[in-house]
Coordinates of C-alpha atoms and ligand atoms in Angstrom, one line a residue:
X1 CA 14.3 2.0 32.3
X2 CA 13.9 5.7 32.6
X3 CA 15.8 8.6 31.2
X4 CA 17.4 7.1 28.1
X5 CA 18.2 9.3 25.2
X6 CA 19.5 9.1 21.7
X7 CA 22.6 7.4 23.1
X8 CA 20.8 4.2 23.9
X9 CA 23.4 2.1 22.4
X10 CA 26.2 3.1 25.0
X11 CA 26.6 1.5 28.2
X12 CA 28.8 2.5 31.1
X13 CA 28.9 -0.1 34.0
X14 CA 31.2 0.3 37.2
X15 CA 32.2 -1.9 40.0
X16 CA 33.1 -0.2 43.5
X17 CA 36.8 0.5 43.7
X18 CA 38.3 -1.7 46.1
X19 CA 40.4 -0.8 49.1
X20 CA 44.0 -1.9 48.8
X21 CA 44.3 -2.7 52.6
X22 CA 43.3 -6.5 51.6
X23 CA 43.8 -9.2 49.5
X24 CA 41.1 -9.6 46.9
X25 CA 38.4 -12.4 47.8
X26 CA 35.4 -13.9 46.5
X27 CA 33.3 -10.7 47.4
X28 CA 35.5 -8.7 45.2
X29 CA 35.4 -11.2 42.4
X30 CA 31.6 -11.5 42.7
X31 CA 30.9 -7.9 42.1
X32 CA 33.2 -7.4 39.2
X33 CA 32.2 -10.7 37.9
X34 CA 28.4 -9.4 37.7
X35 CA 29.6 -6.3 35.7
X36 CA 31.6 -8.3 33.5
X37 CA 28.7 -10.6 32.4
X38 CA 26.6 -7.2 31.7
X39 CA 29.5 -5.6 29.9
X40 CA 30.0 -8.9 27.7
X41 CA 26.2 -8.9 27.1
X42 CA 25.8 -5.4 26.1
X43 CA 28.9 -5.6 23.8
X44 CA 27.3 -8.9 22.0
X45 CA 24.0 -6.9 21.9
X46 CA 25.7 -4.2 19.9
X47 CA 26.5 -1.6 22.6
X48 CA 29.5 0.6 22.9
X49 CA 30.6 -0.4 26.5
X50 CA 32.7 1.2 28.9
X51 CA 33.3 -1.2 31.8
X52 CA 35.4 0.3 34.6
X53 CA 37.0 -1.3 37.9
X54 CA 39.8 -0.2 40.1
X55 CA 41.1 0.7 43.4
X56 CA 40.4 3.1 46.1
X57 CA 43.9 4.2 47.4
X58 CA 43.6 6.9 49.8
X59 CA 42.3 7.4 53.6
X60 CA 43.2 6.6 57.2
X61 CA 42.7 2.8 56.8
X62 CA 45.2 2.3 53.8
X63 CA 47.4 4.7 55.4
X64 CA 47.5 2.4 58.6
X65 CA 48.1 -0.6 56.6
X66 CA 50.9 0.9 54.8
X67 CA 52.3 1.9 58.2
X68 CA 51.8 -1.7 59.5
X69 CA 53.6 -3.1 56.6
X70 CA 56.3 -0.7 57.2
X71 CA 56.1 0.9 53.7
X72 CA 55.3 4.2 52.2
X73 CA 51.7 4.5 51.3
X74 CA 52.1 5.0 47.6
X75 CA 54.6 2.0 47.4
X76 CA 52.3 0.1 49.4
X77 CA 49.2 0.9 47.2
X78 CA 51.3 0.1 44.0
X79 CA 51.9 -3.2 45.3
X80 CA 48.5 -4.2 46.4
X81 CA 46.5 -2.7 43.5
X82 CA 48.6 -5.0 41.5
X83 CA 46.5 -7.9 43.2
X84 CA 43.4 -6.4 41.9
X85 CA 44.5 -6.2 38.3
X86 CA 45.8 -9.9 38.6
X87 CA 42.5 -11.0 40.0
X88 CA 40.9 -9.3 36.8
X89 CA 43.1 -11.0 34.7
X90 CA 42.6 -14.6 36.0
X91 CA 38.9 -14.0 36.1
X92 CA 38.8 -13.4 32.7
X93 CA 37.3 -9.8 33.2
X94 CA 36.8 -7.8 30.3
X95 CA 37.1 -4.3 31.8
X96 CA 38.0 -1.3 29.7
X97 CA 39.3 0.9 32.4
X98 CA 41.1 0.2 35.8
X99 CA 41.2 3.6 37.8
X100 CA 43.6 4.1 40.7
X101 CA 42.6 7.0 43.1
X102 CA 46.4 8.0 43.3
X103 CA 46.7 9.0 39.7
X104 CA 47.3 12.5 39.1
X105 CA 44.2 12.9 36.7
X106 CA 42.0 11.7 39.7
X107 CA 43.3 14.5 41.9
X108 CA 42.5 17.1 39.3
X109 CA 38.8 15.6 39.1
X110 CA 38.2 15.5 42.8
X111 CA 39.5 19.1 43.0
X112 CA 37.1 20.1 40.2
X113 CA 33.9 18.7 42.0
X114 CA 35.0 20.1 45.2
X115 CA 35.5 23.5 43.7
X116 CA 32.0 23.2 41.9
X117 CA 30.4 22.1 45.1
X118 CA 32.1 25.2 47.1
X119 CA 31.1 27.6 44.5
X120 CA 27.5 26.4 44.5
X121 CA 27.6 27.0 48.2
X122 CA 27.2 23.4 49.3
X123 CA 30.4 23.4 51.4
X124 CA 31.4 25.3 54.3
X125 CA 34.2 25.3 57.0
X126 CA 33.4 24.0 60.8
X127 CA 34.6 21.7 63.2
X128 CA 34.0 18.3 63.5
X129 CA 33.3 16.5 66.9
X130 CA 32.1 13.0 66.4
X131 CA 32.6 9.3 66.0
X132 CA 34.6 7.9 63.1
X133 CA 35.2 4.2 62.3
X134 CA 38.2 3.7 60.3
X135 CA 37.5 0.3 59.0
X136 CA 34.3 1.8 57.3
X137 CA 35.8 5.2 56.4
X138 CA 32.5 6.4 57.8
X139 CA 31.2 9.0 60.6
X140 CA 28.6 7.8 63.0
X141 CA 26.0 9.7 65.2
X142 CA 26.3 8.7 68.9
X143 CA 22.8 7.0 68.8
X144 CA 23.8 4.5 66.2
X145 CA 26.5 3.1 68.4
X146 CA 26.7 0.4 71.1
X147 CA 29.0 -0.1 73.7
X148 CA 31.7 -2.7 73.1
X149 CA 34.1 -4.6 75.5
X150 CA 36.8 -2.2 77.2
X151 CA 34.3 0.7 76.7
X152 CA 34.9 1.1 73.0
X153 CA 32.0 2.4 70.8
X154 CA 31.1 0.0 68.2
X155 CA 29.4 1.0 64.8
X156 CA 26.6 -1.1 63.4
X157 CA 28.9 -2.9 61.0
X158 CA 30.9 -4.0 64.1
X159 CA 33.6 -1.7 63.5
X160 CA 35.5 0.3 66.3
X161 CA 34.8 3.9 66.5
X162 CA 37.2 6.7 67.6
X163 CA 36.4 10.3 68.9
X164 CA 37.4 12.8 66.3
X165 CA 37.6 16.5 67.1
X166 CA 39.2 18.7 64.1
X167 CA 38.6 21.6 61.8
X168 CA 36.6 20.2 58.9
X169 CA 34.6 21.5 55.9
X170 CA 31.0 20.2 55.7
X171 CA 28.9 19.4 52.7
X172 CA 25.3 20.6 53.4
X173 CA 23.6 17.0 53.4
X174 CA 20.8 18.2 56.0
X175 CA 19.4 20.3 53.0
X176 CA 19.1 17.2 50.8
X177 CA 16.1 15.5 52.2
X178 CA 13.4 16.7 50.1
X179 CA 15.5 17.1 46.9
X180 CA 16.7 13.4 47.3
X181 CA 13.2 12.1 48.0
X182 CA 11.8 13.7 44.9
X183 CA 14.7 12.3 42.7
X184 CA 13.9 8.8 43.9
X185 CA 10.1 9.5 43.3
X186 CA 10.9 10.5 40.0
X187 CA 13.4 7.7 39.2
X188 CA 11.9 4.5 40.5
X189 CA 14.5 2.4 38.9
X190 CA 17.3 4.5 40.5
X191 CA 18.0 1.9 43.4
X192 CA 17.6 -1.7 43.0
X193 CA 16.5 -4.1 44.4
X194 CA 13.2 -2.6 45.5
X195 CA 13.8 -3.8 49.3
X196 CA 17.0 -1.6 49.1
X197 CA 15.2 1.4 47.6
X198 CA 12.8 1.3 50.6
X199 CA 15.8 1.1 53.2
X200 CA 17.2 4.1 51.5
X201 CA 14.0 6.0 51.4
X202 CA 13.3 5.5 55.0
X203 CA 17.0 6.4 56.0
X204 CA 16.7 9.9 54.2
X205 CA 13.0 10.4 55.6
X206 CA 14.6 10.2 59.1
X207 CA 16.6 13.2 58.5
X208 CA 20.4 13.8 57.6
X209 CA 23.2 15.7 59.4
X210 CA 25.9 17.6 57.1
X211 CA 28.8 15.5 56.2
X212 CA 32.3 16.1 57.2
X213 CA 34.1 16.0 53.8
X214 CA 37.7 16.9 54.9
X215 CA 40.2 15.8 57.5
X216 CA 43.4 17.5 59.2
X217 CA 44.8 14.8 61.3
X218 CA 46.5 12.7 58.7
X219 CA 47.9 13.3 55.0
X220 CA 47.1 10.5 52.8
X221 CA 44.4 11.8 50.5
X222 CA 43.8 14.6 47.8
X223 CA 44.4 18.1 49.0
X224 CA 41.5 20.5 49.3
X225 CA 41.6 23.2 46.8
X226 CA 42.7 26.4 48.4
X227 CA 43.2 25.0 51.9
X228 CA 46.1 22.5 51.9
X229 CA 46.0 21.8 55.6
X230 CA 42.9 19.6 54.7
X231 CA 42.5 16.5 52.7
X232 CA 39.4 15.4 51.1
X233 CA 37.2 12.8 52.8
X234 CA 38.1 9.4 51.4
X235 CA 34.4 8.8 50.2
X236 CA 34.1 12.0 48.4
X237 CA 37.5 11.4 46.6
X238 CA 36.5 7.5 45.8
X239 CA 32.9 8.1 44.2
X240 CA 34.6 10.9 42.2
X241 CA 36.4 7.9 40.3
X242 CA 33.2 7.2 38.2
X243 CA 33.5 10.5 36.5
X244 CA 37.3 10.8 36.4
X245 CA 37.4 7.7 34.4
X246 CA 35.2 9.6 31.9
X247 CA 37.4 12.5 31.6
X248 CA 35.7 14.9 33.9
X249 CA 36.2 17.8 34.5
X250 CA 36.3 18.0 30.5
X251 CA 32.7 17.9 30.1
X252 CA 32.9 18.4 26.6
X253 CA 35.2 15.3 25.8
X254 CA 33.7 12.4 23.8
X255 CA 34.3 10.0 26.7
X256 CA 32.2 12.1 29.1
X257 CA 29.3 12.9 26.7
X258 CA 29.1 9.5 25.6
X259 CA 29.0 7.7 28.9
X260 CA 28.0 9.8 31.6
X261 CA 25.6 9.4 33.4
X262 CA 26.6 6.0 34.3
X263 CA 24.0 3.3 33.1
X264 CA 25.0 1.4 36.5
X265 CA 27.1 1.4 39.6
X266 CA 27.0 -2.3 40.9
X267 CA 27.8 -2.3 44.5
X268 CA 27.5 -4.6 47.7
X269 CA 24.9 -3.8 50.2
X270 CA 27.3 -2.4 52.5
X271 CA 27.9 0.6 50.6
X272 CA 24.6 1.6 49.3
X273 CA 24.3 4.6 51.3
X274 CA 27.4 6.1 49.9
X275 CA 26.1 5.7 46.4
X276 CA 22.5 6.2 46.8
X277 CA 22.5 9.2 49.1
X278 CA 25.7 11.0 49.1
X279 CA 26.8 10.5 45.3
X280 CA 23.6 11.8 43.9
X281 CA 23.8 14.8 46.3
X282 CA 27.3 15.5 45.4
X283 CA 26.7 15.4 41.7
X284 CA 23.5 17.3 41.7
X285 CA 25.2 19.9 44.0
X286 CA 27.9 20.3 41.6
X287 CA 25.7 20.8 38.5
X288 CA 26.3 17.0 37.1
X289 CA 23.9 14.4 36.3
X290 CA 23.4 11.5 38.6
X291 CA 24.0 8.0 37.6
X292 CA 20.8 6.1 36.2
X293 CA 21.0 3.2 38.5
X294 CA 22.7 1.8 41.5
X295 CA 22.2 -2.0 42.1
X296 CA 23.1 -3.4 45.6
X297 CA 23.6 -6.9 45.8
X298 CA 23.8 -9.4 48.8
X299 CA 26.6 -10.8 51.0
X300 CA 28.4 -14.2 50.5
X301 CA 29.0 -16.3 53.7
X302 CA 31.4 -19.4 53.7
X303 CA 29.8 -22.7 54.5
X304 CA 27.2 -20.6 56.5
X305 CA 29.8 -18.3 58.3
X306 CA 30.5 -14.7 57.8
X307 CA 33.5 -14.2 55.9
X308 CA 36.2 -12.4 57.7
X309 CA 39.9 -12.3 58.1
X310 CA 39.8 -12.7 61.9
X311 CA 37.9 -16.0 61.5
X312 CA 40.3 -17.2 58.9
X313 CA 37.8 -18.2 56.4
X314 CA 38.2 -15.8 53.5
X315 CA 37.8 -17.6 50.2
X316 CA 40.5 -17.1 47.6
X317 CA 39.1 -16.8 44.3
X318 CA 42.4 -18.3 42.7
X319 CA 42.1 -21.4 44.8
X320 CA 38.4 -22.2 43.8
X321 CA 39.2 -21.6 40.3
X322 CA 42.1 -23.9 40.3
X323 CA 40.0 -26.4 41.9
X324 CA 36.8 -26.2 39.9
X325 CA 37.7 -24.2 36.8
X326 CA 37.2 -20.7 35.9
X327 CA 33.9 -20.9 34.0
X328 CA 32.4 -23.4 36.4
X329 CA 33.2 -21.0 39.3
X330 CA 31.8 -17.9 37.2
X331 CA 28.7 -20.2 36.5
X332 CA 28.1 -20.9 40.1
X333 CA 28.5 -17.5 41.5
X334 CA 25.9 -16.1 39.1
X335 CA 23.6 -19.2 39.2
X336 CA 23.4 -20.2 43.1
X337 CA 22.0 -17.1 44.5
X338 CA 19.1 -15.1 43.4
X339 CA 20.9 -11.9 42.7
X340 CA 20.5 -9.3 45.4
X341 CA 20.0 -11.9 48.4
X342 CA 22.8 -13.2 50.2
X343 CA 24.2 -16.4 49.7
X344 CA 26.2 -19.1 51.0
X345 CA 29.3 -20.5 49.2
X346 CA 29.3 -24.2 49.7
X347 CA 31.5 -26.5 47.9
X348 CA 29.1 -29.3 48.0
X349 CA 26.7 -26.9 45.9
X350 CA 29.5 -26.0 43.5
X351 CA 29.9 -29.9 42.8
X352 CA 26.3 -30.3 42.6
X353 CA 25.8 -27.5 40.0
X354 CA 29.0 -28.6 37.8
X355 CA 27.9 -32.0 37.6
X356 CA 24.3 -31.6 37.1
X357 CA 23.9 -28.4 35.2
X358 CA 27.2 -28.1 33.3
X359 CA 28.3 -31.7 32.8
X360 CA 25.1 -33.6 32.6
X361 CA 22.8 -31.2 31.1
X362 CA 24.6 -28.9 28.8
X363 CA 27.9 -30.7 28.4
X364 CA 26.2 -34.1 27.4
X365 CA 23.8 -32.5 25.1
X366 CA 26.6 -31.0 23.1
X367 CA 28.8 -34.1 23.6
X368 CA 26.3 -36.5 22.3
X369 CA 24.9 -34.6 19.4
X370 CA 28.3 -33.7 18.1
X371 CA 29.6 -37.5 18.5
X372 CA 26.5 -38.5 16.6
X373 CA 27.4 -36.2 13.8
X374 CA 31.0 -37.5 14.0
X375 CA 29.7 -41.4 14.0
X376 CA 26.8 -41.2 11.6
X377 CA 27.5 -38.4 9.4
X378 CA 31.5 -38.6 9.0
X379 CA 31.6 -35.5 11.0
X380 CA 29.8 -33.5 8.3
X381 CA 27.0 -31.3 9.5
X382 CA 23.7 -33.0 7.9
X383 CA 21.4 -31.3 5.5
X384 CA 18.0 -31.1 7.3
X385 CA 14.6 -32.3 5.7
X386 CA 11.1 -30.9 6.3
X387 CA 10.5 -29.8 9.9
X388 CA 8.0 -31.5 12.3
X389 CA 6.1 -29.7 14.9
X390 CA 8.5 -30.9 17.4
X391 CA 11.3 -29.5 15.4
X392 CA 9.7 -26.2 14.9
X393 CA 8.9 -26.0 18.5
X394 CA 12.5 -26.7 19.6
X395 CA 14.0 -24.0 17.5
X396 CA 11.4 -21.5 18.4
X397 CA 12.2 -22.1 22.0
X398 CA 16.0 -21.7 21.2
X399 CA 15.5 -18.5 19.7
X400 CA 12.8 -17.0 21.9
X401 CA 15.2 -17.0 24.8
X402 CA 16.8 -13.5 23.7
X403 CA 13.9 -11.1 24.7
X404 CA 13.6 -12.5 28.2
X405 CA 17.3 -12.6 28.4
X406 CA 17.6 -9.0 27.5
X407 CA 14.9 -8.0 30.2
X408 CA 16.5 -10.1 32.7
X409 CA 20.0 -8.5 32.5
X410 CA 18.5 -4.9 32.1
X411 CA 17.2 -6.0 35.7
X412 CA 20.2 -7.4 36.7
X413 CA 18.3 -10.8 37.4
X414 CA 21.4 -12.8 36.5
X415 CA 20.0 -16.2 37.8
X416 CA 16.7 -15.9 36.0
X417 CA 18.5 -15.2 32.7
X418 CA 20.4 -18.6 33.1
X419 CA 17.2 -20.3 34.2
X420 CA 15.6 -19.3 31.0
X421 CA 18.6 -20.7 29.0
X422 CA 18.5 -23.9 31.0
X423 CA 14.8 -24.4 30.1
X424 CA 16.2 -24.7 26.5
X425 CA 18.9 -27.1 27.5
X426 CA 16.3 -29.3 29.4
X427 CA 13.9 -29.1 26.4
X428 CA 16.8 -30.2 24.1
X429 CA 17.7 -33.4 26.2
X430 CA 13.8 -34.2 26.2
X431 CA 14.0 -33.6 22.5
X432 CA 16.9 -36.0 21.9
X433 CA 15.3 -38.6 24.0
X434 CA 12.1 -38.4 22.0
X435 CA 13.5 -38.5 18.8
X436 CA 16.0 -41.0 19.6
X437 CA 18.4 -40.3 16.4
X438 CA 20.4 -43.4 17.3
X439 CA 17.3 -45.4 16.6
X440 CA 16.5 -43.6 13.2
X441 CA 20.1 -44.1 12.2
X442 CA 19.4 -47.4 10.3
X443 CA 15.5 -46.9 9.7
X444 CA 15.4 -43.3 8.7
X445 CA 18.8 -41.5 8.0
X446 CA 17.0 -38.6 6.5
X447 CA 14.9 -38.0 9.5
X448 CA 17.9 -38.8 11.8
X449 CA 19.8 -36.0 9.8
X450 CA 17.0 -33.5 10.6
X451 CA 17.2 -34.1 14.3
X452 CA 20.7 -33.8 14.4
X453 CA 20.7 -30.7 12.6
X454 CA 18.0 -29.1 14.8
X455 CA 20.0 -30.1 17.7
X456 CA 23.0 -28.5 16.3
X457 CA 21.3 -25.4 15.9
X458 CA 19.9 -25.5 19.2
X459 CA 23.2 -25.9 20.5
X460 CA 24.6 -22.8 18.5
X461 CA 22.1 -20.6 20.4
X462 CA 22.9 -22.0 23.6
X463 CA 26.5 -21.2 22.9
X464 CA 26.0 -18.0 21.8
X465 CA 23.8 -17.1 24.9
X466 CA 26.4 -18.6 27.8
X467 CA 29.0 -16.3 26.1
X468 CA 28.7 -13.4 28.9
X469 CA 28.9 -16.0 31.8
X470 CA 31.3 -18.6 30.6
X471 CA 33.4 -16.9 27.7
X472 CA 35.9 -19.6 27.2
X473 CA 33.7 -22.4 27.2
X474 CA 31.3 -20.8 24.8
X475 CA 34.0 -20.2 22.5
X476 CA 35.0 -23.9 22.2
X477 CA 31.4 -24.8 21.7
X478 CA 31.1 -22.3 19.0
X479 CA 34.5 -23.6 17.5
X480 CA 33.2 -27.1 17.6
X481 CA 30.2 -25.9 15.5
X482 CA 32.6 -24.0 13.2
X483 CA 30.8 -20.7 13.7
X484 CA 33.2 -17.9 12.6
X485 CA 34.3 -15.5 14.9
X486 CA 32.2 -12.7 13.2
X487 CA 29.1 -14.6 13.7
X488 CA 28.9 -14.6 17.5
X489 CA 27.1 -11.7 18.5
X490 CA 23.4 -11.5 19.1
X491 CA 22.4 -10.3 15.8
X492 CA 23.1 -13.9 14.8
X493 CA 20.5 -15.3 17.0
X494 CA 17.7 -16.8 14.6
X495 CA 17.5 -18.9 11.6
X496 CA 19.1 -16.0 9.3
X497 CA 22.6 -17.2 10.8
X498 CA 21.7 -20.9 10.8
X499 CA 24.7 -23.6 10.4
X500 CA 25.8 -24.2 7.0
X501 CA 25.0 -28.0 6.1
X502 CA 27.8 -29.7 4.5
X503 CA 30.5 -28.2 6.8
X504 CA 32.9 -30.5 8.4
X505 CA 33.1 -30.1 12.0
X506 CA 36.2 -30.8 14.1
X507 CA 36.3 -33.7 16.3
X508 CA 34.3 -33.1 19.3
X509 CA 36.0 -33.0 22.9
X510 CA 33.9 -32.6 26.4
X511 CA 33.5 -28.9 27.4
X512 CA 32.3 -29.4 31.0
X513 CA 33.8 -32.6 32.4
X514 CA 32.4 -34.1 35.6
X515 CA 34.2 -32.8 38.9
X516 CA 35.2 -35.9 40.7
X517 CA 36.1 -35.5 44.6
X518 CA 39.2 -36.6 45.7
X519 CA 39.2 -40.1 47.4
X520 CA 39.9 -38.4 50.8
X521 CA 36.9 -36.1 50.4
X522 CA 33.6 -37.4 51.8
Ligands
ME8_601 O1 33.8 -0.4 50.1 N1 30.0 -10.7 49.7 O2 35.7 -1.2 49.0 P1 35.9 -2.6 49.7 C1 29.7 -9.8 48.7 N2 36.5 1.4 48.7 N3 30.4 -8.9 48.1 C2 31.4 -8.5 48.9 C3 32.0 -9.2 50.0 C4 30.9 -10.2 50.4 N4 31.3 -11.2 51.5 N5 32.9 -8.6 50.6 C5 33.2 -7.5 49.8 C6 34.9 -0.2 49.5 N6 32.4 -7.5 48.6 C7 35.2 1.2 49.0 C8 34.2 1.4 47.7 S1 33.5 2.6 45.8 C9 33.4 4.3 45.2 C10 34.5 2.7 47.0 C11 32.4 -6.5 47.6 O3 37.3 -3.2 49.3 C12 31.0 -5.6 47.6 O4 31.0 -5.0 46.2 O5 35.6 -2.8 51.2 C13 31.4 -4.7 48.5 O6 30.5 -3.4 48.2 C14 32.9 -4.3 48.1 O7 33.4 -5.6 48.0 C15 33.5 -3.5 49.2 O8 34.8 -3.6 48.7

């Protein structure tokens, strides 16, 4: 990636901050999971990581939800924000920070970026006349809308729009076409995947209107400095969370100098425009560095249907975790869909991946290897003899994964990284079948020992690799091989940290049980 400097060993990754008007669902879990995998990977790879998530608590949508619930907006957000923290806990997310936009430090930071934009001549006072969709918290031009039933105007997202006419401050977005196109050109990795980059470029080439960045008709937001009749547009406030969390406006602070610009803002495709167009314009306009990369992933459907509260098919992450197991769900979400594409959540596919890839391929490999160590070697890891070509090839394939793994995750190709790891799993299963240690047991115990040792070393590597995706299961596998806690990061890939022959291993237990459907299910 471009633009990396001497602080190469730091990594700042963020999720969107989620609106508190809704219960957390699988889509939110998905985005944060992807960031969690990256954060865990980078920590294991020696980086100083800051992984941020949080909640977006201002704006008309939240104000209306609070009103509907009959509570004051702050009490409402306190309560609903907690649901997102709980989601993060039970999904085993390893975030370093959880930001809420109603925190006092965030008002300071949002007002500071506003002031910088104003001082740099990018904000002016006018009147906004136009269409606004509360659900999207977004303004739309007339020609983007269609006519819905009852003569309502409908945004491309399907949200209803209302006509807004009020005094407003504007950001001079219309002047940003050339600077942004130049920025995209000079930073070809800024927007990923490529197809999304092309979409953004053609949007910007189409020309942009100035952006209304304040509202006067409701109160739930950050006050505009110097003009308290106005509150800041919720997206300007929301995007600023990424710098609030690293201590902006204190640009001298170690947190800021260490982590800004962020390495990656992970978002869903629905909010790419805000991140890839408005956000770099705001930052550059305020004299700040834009983030290094925005990745817009695809959209989940449920058994082929769009997920929506009104359809009543929202997938509750807690329910699926309780049904299938946490690491199983984490694996499925990262493996099922080529990252970046839309994907379908199908229970049949979940079960199929659990049973074939986790239980059969990886679980069985570990279980049968460790049981043979138990049965044939009294649970003591045997001493290997001289390696054959097949042994060397097996070990080489196991250690060689690391380079490809790094590249895949630097490009956010999560499913390919897993596929690379599973090539080793399949090769190891083929190796067991070919070497047949059970047949060697009587005839050639020395050779049997070598084969079991090579397998144990291969499993050690597999367990190291799967840690970012399935941390708990990986820990159990590493415990079963008696790998010390301080020998589990990626510097321990390779033969320098090979298992010590003669170690007594704990009694193995299956890590990935098969999922058995209830009788009533078909
Ligand atoms: O947009 N499939 O918050 P939000 C995949 N507050 N991902 C999904 C999804 C689905 N079906 N549904 C939601 C906001 N997501 C703003 C963000 S950031 C400065 C402000 C995920 O609660 C996906 O990451 O509506 C999407 O971008 C995000 O949730 C939207 O969350």
